[in-house]
PDB file of C-alpha atoms in Angstrom:
ATOM      1  CA  MET A   1     -18.918  11.989  19.967  1.00 59.00           C
ATOM      2  CA  SER A   2     -18.386  12.828  16.458  1.00 89.00           C
ATOM      3  CA  LEU A   3     -14.360  14.400  15.701  1.00 94.00           C
ATOM      4  CA  ARG A   4     -14.579  17.395  12.350  1.00 97.00           C
ATOM      5  CA  ILE A   5     -10.844  17.234  11.554  1.00 97.00           C
ATOM      6  CA  VAL A   6      -9.196  19.766   8.578  1.00 98.00           C
ATOM      7  CA  VAL A   7      -6.430  18.850   6.816  1.00 98.00           C
ATOM      8  CA  THR A   8      -4.570  21.886   5.102  1.00 97.00           C
ATOM      9  CA  VAL A   9      -3.052  20.934   1.156  1.00 96.00           C
ATOM     10  CA  LYS A  10      -1.155  22.773  -1.296  1.00 92.00           C
ATOM     11  CA  TYR A  11      -0.724  22.553  -4.475  1.00 89.00           C
ATOM     12  CA  VAL A  12       2.609  22.966  -5.285  1.00 83.00           C
ATOM     13  CA  PRO A  13       4.791  22.699  -9.449  1.00 71.00           C
ATOM     14  CA  ASP A  14       6.421  19.599  -9.808  1.00 60.00           C
ATOM     15  CA  ALA A  15       9.237  19.536  -8.700  1.00 60.00           C
ATOM     16  CA  THR A  16      10.683  16.879 -11.767  1.00 57.00           C
ATOM     17  CA  GLY A  17       9.331  20.979 -13.555  1.00 58.00           C
ATOM     18  CA  ASP A  18      11.514  22.579 -14.753  1.00 62.00           C
ATOM     19  CA  ARG A  19      10.228  25.307 -12.697  1.00 58.00           C
ATOM     20  CA  HIS A  20      11.295  29.367 -13.254  1.00 56.00           C
ATOM     21  CA  PHE A  21       9.981  32.778 -11.805  1.00 61.00           C
ATOM     22  CA  ALA A  22       7.322  35.180 -13.441  1.00 63.00           C
ATOM     23  CA  ASP A  23       8.200  39.022 -13.958  1.00 66.00           C
ATOM     24  CA  ASP A  24       5.775  39.056 -10.195  1.00 62.00           C
ATOM     25  CA  LEU A  25       8.861  37.244  -8.646  1.00 55.00           C
ATOM     26  CA  THR A  26       6.555  34.321  -7.955  1.00 58.00           C
ATOM     27  CA  VAL A  27       6.924  31.022  -8.726  1.00 58.00           C
ATOM     28  CA  ASP A  28       5.761  30.633 -12.715  1.00 56.00           C
ATOM     29  CA  ARG A  29       3.340  27.939 -12.416  1.00 55.00           C
ATOM     30  CA  ASP A  30       1.823  28.122 -16.027  1.00 62.00           C
ATOM     31  CA  ASP A  31       4.906  26.232 -17.285  1.00 62.00           C
ATOM     32  CA  VAL A  32       4.928  23.671 -14.986  1.00 62.00           C
ATOM     33  CA  ASP A  33       2.319  20.626 -13.510  1.00 70.00           C
ATOM     34  CA  GLY A  34       0.872  21.024 -10.217  1.00 77.00           C
ATOM     35  CA  LEU A  35      -0.050  17.975  -8.231  1.00 84.00           C
ATOM     36  CA  LEU A  36      -0.713  17.878  -4.456  1.00 89.00           C
ATOM     37  CA  SER A  37       2.101  18.223  -2.696  1.00 88.00           C
ATOM     38  CA  GLU A  38       4.156  15.147  -1.057  1.00 88.00           C
ATOM     39  CA  LEU A  39       4.352  15.814   2.571  1.00 89.00           C
ATOM     40  CA  ASP A  40       0.252  17.812   2.872  1.00 92.00           C
ATOM     41  CA  GLU A  41      -0.352  14.094   1.477  1.00 94.00           C
ATOM     42  CA  TYR A  42       1.020  12.039   4.351  1.00 94.00           C
ATOM     43  CA  ALA A  43      -1.224  14.074   6.761  1.00 95.00           C
ATOM     44  CA  VAL A  44      -4.262  13.166   4.495  1.00 97.00           C
ATOM     45  CA  GLU A  45      -2.976  10.030   4.462  1.00 96.00           C
ATOM     46  CA  GLN A  46      -2.735  11.028   8.845  1.00 95.00           C
ATOM     47  CA  ALA A  47      -5.919  12.286   8.863  1.00 96.00           C
ATOM     48  CA  LEU A  48      -7.875   8.952   7.181  1.00 97.00           C
ATOM     49  CA  GLN A  49      -5.706   7.010   9.779  1.00 96.00           C
ATOM     50  CA  ILE A  50      -7.642   7.986  12.338  1.00 95.00           C
ATOM     51  CA  SER A  51     -10.674   8.199  11.353  1.00 95.00           C
ATOM     52  CA  GLU A  52     -10.106   4.516  11.051  1.00 94.00           C
ATOM     53  CA  ASN A  53      -9.009   3.519  13.136  1.00 91.00           C
ATOM     54  CA  SER A  54     -11.616   5.841  15.673  1.00 89.00           C
ATOM     55  CA  ASP A  55     -15.203   4.656  17.186  1.00 83.00           C
ATOM     56  CA  ASP A  56     -15.513   7.977  16.592  1.00 84.00           C
ATOM     57  CA  ASP A  57     -18.266   9.522  13.689  1.00 93.00           C
ATOM     58  CA  VAL A  58     -14.747  11.624  12.509  1.00 95.00           C
ATOM     59  CA  GLU A  59     -15.282  13.013   8.981  1.00 97.00           C
ATOM     60  CA  VAL A  60     -11.846  14.369   7.128  1.00 98.00           C
ATOM     61  CA  THR A  61     -12.192  18.178   5.479  1.00 98.00           C
ATOM     62  CA  VAL A  62      -8.867  19.262   3.339  1.00 98.00           C
ATOM     63  CA  LEU A  63      -8.729  22.921   2.710  1.00 98.00           C
ATOM     64  CA  THR A  64      -6.851  24.810   0.496  1.00 96.00           C
ATOM     65  CA  VAL A  65      -6.445  28.483  -0.776  1.00 95.00           C
ATOM     66  CA  GLY A  66      -4.985  28.628  -4.023  1.00 91.00           C
ATOM     67  CA  PRO A  67      -5.833  29.343  -7.530  1.00 90.00           C
ATOM     68  CA  GLU A  68      -8.459  27.020 -10.251  1.00 92.00           C
ATOM     69  CA  ASP A  69      -6.259  24.506 -10.562  1.00 91.00           C
ATOM     70  CA  ALA A  70      -5.127  23.808  -7.188  1.00 92.00           C
ATOM     71  CA  LYS A  71      -9.137  22.036  -6.913  1.00 95.00           C
ATOM     72  CA  ASP A  72      -6.148  18.744  -8.566  1.00 94.00           C
ATOM     73  CA  ALA A  73      -4.461  19.032  -4.986  1.00 94.00           C
ATOM     74  CA  LEU A  74      -8.219  18.676  -3.860  1.00 97.00           C
ATOM     75  CA  ARG A  75      -9.626  16.123  -6.482  1.00 96.00           C
ATOM     76  CA  LYS A  76      -6.197  13.843  -5.069  1.00 96.00           C
ATOM     77  CA  ALA A  77      -7.060  13.848  -1.943  1.00 97.00           C
ATOM     78  CA  LEU A  78     -10.911  13.236  -1.617  1.00 98.00           C
ATOM     79  CA  SER A  79     -10.107  10.106  -3.885  1.00 97.00           C
ATOM     80  CA  MET A  80      -7.337   8.856  -1.160  1.00 97.00           C
ATOM     81  CA  GLY A  81     -10.780   9.067   0.936  1.00 98.00           C
ATOM     82  CA  ALA A  82     -11.473  12.559   2.696  1.00 98.00           C
ATOM     83  CA  ASP A  83     -14.430  13.343   3.106  1.00 98.00           C
ATOM     84  CA  LYS A  84     -14.952  17.218   1.834  1.00 98.00           C
ATOM     85  CA  ALA A  85     -12.699  20.053   0.899  1.00 98.00           C
ATOM     86  CA  ILE A  86     -13.110  23.777   0.488  1.00 98.00           C
ATOM     87  CA  HIS A  87     -10.967  25.840  -1.895  1.00 97.00           C
ATOM     88  CA  VAL A  88     -10.374  29.390  -0.464  1.00 97.00           C
ATOM     89  CA  GLU A  89      -9.654  31.439  -4.851  1.00 94.00           C
ATOM     90  CA  ASP A  90      -9.282  34.579  -4.845  1.00 91.00           C
ATOM     91  CA  ASP A  91      -6.423  36.429  -7.324  1.00 87.00           C
ATOM     92  CA  ASP A  92      -6.009  39.286  -5.037  1.00 86.00           C
ATOM     93  CA  LEU A  93      -3.878  36.718  -3.098  1.00 83.00           C
ATOM     94  CA  HIS A  94      -1.757  35.746  -5.589  1.00 80.00           C
ATOM     95  CA  GLY A  95       1.796  36.432  -4.353  1.00 77.00           C
ATOM     96  CA  THR A  96       0.277  35.983  -0.755  1.00 83.00           C
ATOM     97  CA  ASP A  97       2.866  35.480   1.713  1.00 88.00           C
ATOM     98  CA  ALA A  98       2.905  33.097   4.260  1.00 88.00           C
ATOM     99  CA  LEU A  99       1.507  35.098   7.186  1.00 93.00           C
ATOM    100  CA  GLY A 100      -1.509  36.398   4.936  1.00 93.00           C
ATOM    101  CA  THR A 101      -1.705  32.403   3.785  1.00 93.00           C
ATOM    102  CA  SER A 102      -2.200  31.323   7.612  1.00 95.00           C
ATOM    103  CA  LEU A 103      -4.524  34.732   8.141  1.00 96.00           C
ATOM    104  CA  VAL A 104      -6.432  33.228   5.280  1.00 97.00           C
ATOM    105  CA  LEU A 105      -6.566  29.667   6.133  1.00 97.00           C
ATOM    106  CA  ALA A 106      -7.681  30.427   9.650  1.00 98.00           C
ATOM    107  CA  LYS A 107     -10.444  32.381   8.927  1.00 98.00           C
ATOM    108  CA  ALA A 108     -11.539  28.786   6.948  1.00 98.00           C
ATOM    109  CA  ILE A 109     -10.709  26.975   9.063  1.00 98.00           C
ATOM    110  CA  GLU A 110     -12.855  28.321  11.887  1.00 98.00           C
ATOM    111  CA  LYS A 111     -15.720  29.133   9.213  1.00 98.00           C
ATOM    112  CA  ALA A 112     -15.569  24.828   8.824  1.00 97.00           C
ATOM    113  CA  GLY A 113     -15.829  23.756  11.943  1.00 97.00           C
ATOM    114  CA  TYR A 114     -12.854  21.409  13.740  1.00 97.00           C
ATOM    115  CA  ASP A 115     -11.671  19.548  16.747  1.00 96.00           C
ATOM    116  CA  LEU A 116      -8.154  18.630  15.122  1.00 96.00           C
ATOM    117  CA  VAL A 117      -6.476  20.329  12.358  1.00 97.00           C
ATOM    118  CA  VAL A 118      -3.490  18.435  10.783  1.00 96.00           C
ATOM    119  CA  SER A 119      -0.534  20.159   8.446  1.00 94.00           C
ATOM    120  CA  GLY A 120       1.950  19.039   6.577  1.00 90.00           C
ATOM    121  CA  MET A 121       5.289  19.469   8.056  1.00 83.00           C
ATOM    122  CA  ALA A 122       6.219  22.067   5.009  1.00 71.00           C
ATOM    123  CA  SER A 123       5.084  21.973   1.192  1.00 71.00           C
ATOM    124  CA  THR A 124       7.156  20.821  -0.805  1.00 63.00           C
ATOM    125  CA  ASP A 125       7.144  24.042  -3.198  1.00 64.00           C
ATOM    126  CA  GLY A 126       8.479  26.975   0.011  1.00 67.00           C
ATOM    127  CA  THR A 127       9.845  24.597   2.325  1.00 66.00           C
ATOM    128  CA  MET A 128       9.489  27.623   5.303  1.00 74.00           C
ATOM    129  CA  GLY A 129       7.436  25.020   7.766  1.00 80.00           C
ATOM    130  CA  ILE A 130       6.144  27.814   9.622  1.00 91.00           C
ATOM    131  CA  VAL A 131       1.993  28.119   8.278  1.00 93.00           C
ATOM    132  CA  PRO A 132       1.083  25.457  10.913  1.00 94.00           C
ATOM    133  CA  ALA A 133       3.275  27.125  13.227  1.00 95.00           C
ATOM    134  CA  LEU A 134       1.300  30.635  12.005  1.00 96.00           C
ATOM    135  CA  LEU A 135      -1.894  28.457  11.804  1.00 96.00           C
ATOM    136  CA  ALA A 136      -1.215  27.610  15.946  1.00 97.00           C
ATOM    137  CA  GLU A 137      -0.969  31.248  16.647  1.00 97.00           C
ATOM    138  CA  ARG A 138      -4.237  32.560  15.145  1.00 98.00           C
ATOM    139  CA  LEU A 139      -6.120  28.798  16.360  1.00 98.00           C
ATOM    140  CA  GLY A 140      -5.387  29.771  19.931  1.00 97.00           C
ATOM    141  CA  VAL A 141      -4.611  25.710  19.607  1.00 96.00           C
ATOM    142  CA  PRO A 142      -1.090  24.037  20.268  1.00 94.00           C
ATOM    143  CA  GLN A 143       1.120  22.734  17.805  1.00 93.00           C
ATOM    144  CA  VAL A 144       2.722  19.426  18.397  1.00 92.00           C
ATOM    145  CA  THR A 145       5.548  19.302  14.952  1.00 89.00           C
ATOM    146  CA  LEU A 146       7.248  16.506  13.708  1.00 88.00           C
ATOM    147  CA  LEU A 147       4.815  13.595  15.142  1.00 88.00           C
ATOM    148  CA  SER A 148       5.891   9.927  13.301  1.00 85.00           C
ATOM    149  CA  GLU A 149       2.703   8.658  16.148  1.00 86.00           C
ATOM    150  CA  VAL A 150      -0.694  10.387  16.485  1.00 90.00           C
ATOM    151  CA  SER A 151      -3.839   8.809  17.197  1.00 89.00           C
ATOM    152  CA  VAL A 152      -6.914  10.836  19.479  1.00 90.00           C
ATOM    153  CA  GLU A 153      -8.388   8.741  22.228  1.00 86.00           C
ATOM    154  CA  ASP A 154     -11.768  10.042  24.438  1.00 84.00           C
ATOM    155  CA  GLY A 155     -11.037  13.992  23.254  1.00 83.00           C
ATOM    156  CA  THR A 156      -6.932  14.044  23.984  1.00 90.00           C
ATOM    157  CA  VAL A 157      -4.384  13.665  20.693  1.00 90.00           C
ATOM    158  CA  LYS A 158      -1.774  11.902  21.387  1.00 91.00           C
ATOM    159  CA  GLY A 159       1.917  11.513  18.983  1.00 91.00           C
ATOM    160  CA  ARG A 160       5.085   9.927  19.333  1.00 92.00           C
ATOM    161  CA  ARG A 161       7.956  12.556  18.107  1.00 90.00           C
TER     162      ARG A 161
END
């Protein structure tokens, strides 16, 4: 049996940089370095831990929606041990809200195929934390939040909150 885990990740402005808004009222990402959201790093680590502890063949795919520079977040996740990366890049998505982002992520996840989706609890730039719930709703799957431990055994996800 194989297990396909998709981890959603976000490329965010470095919180230590001088952040401000652009003329279109979105975060100006040109004047500050970006990186993989720290909370998404935890999600990648969790997926890799599931893979390491599984007797099954596990494939970990990281997925992001964002501008060309978002590839840096994917590279970081791949260097951590993820197997594959998917980057949805479309200039028309610039400034998209959580509803739009969740729709694009859901379509990409459906196309990639998945058995389990892992997300950080929020992004470190917006900190809304709503995208994982919207994503679960769009995919028609249950959502389990704020887990401190996660395991997958015989096709069953178990967690501790």
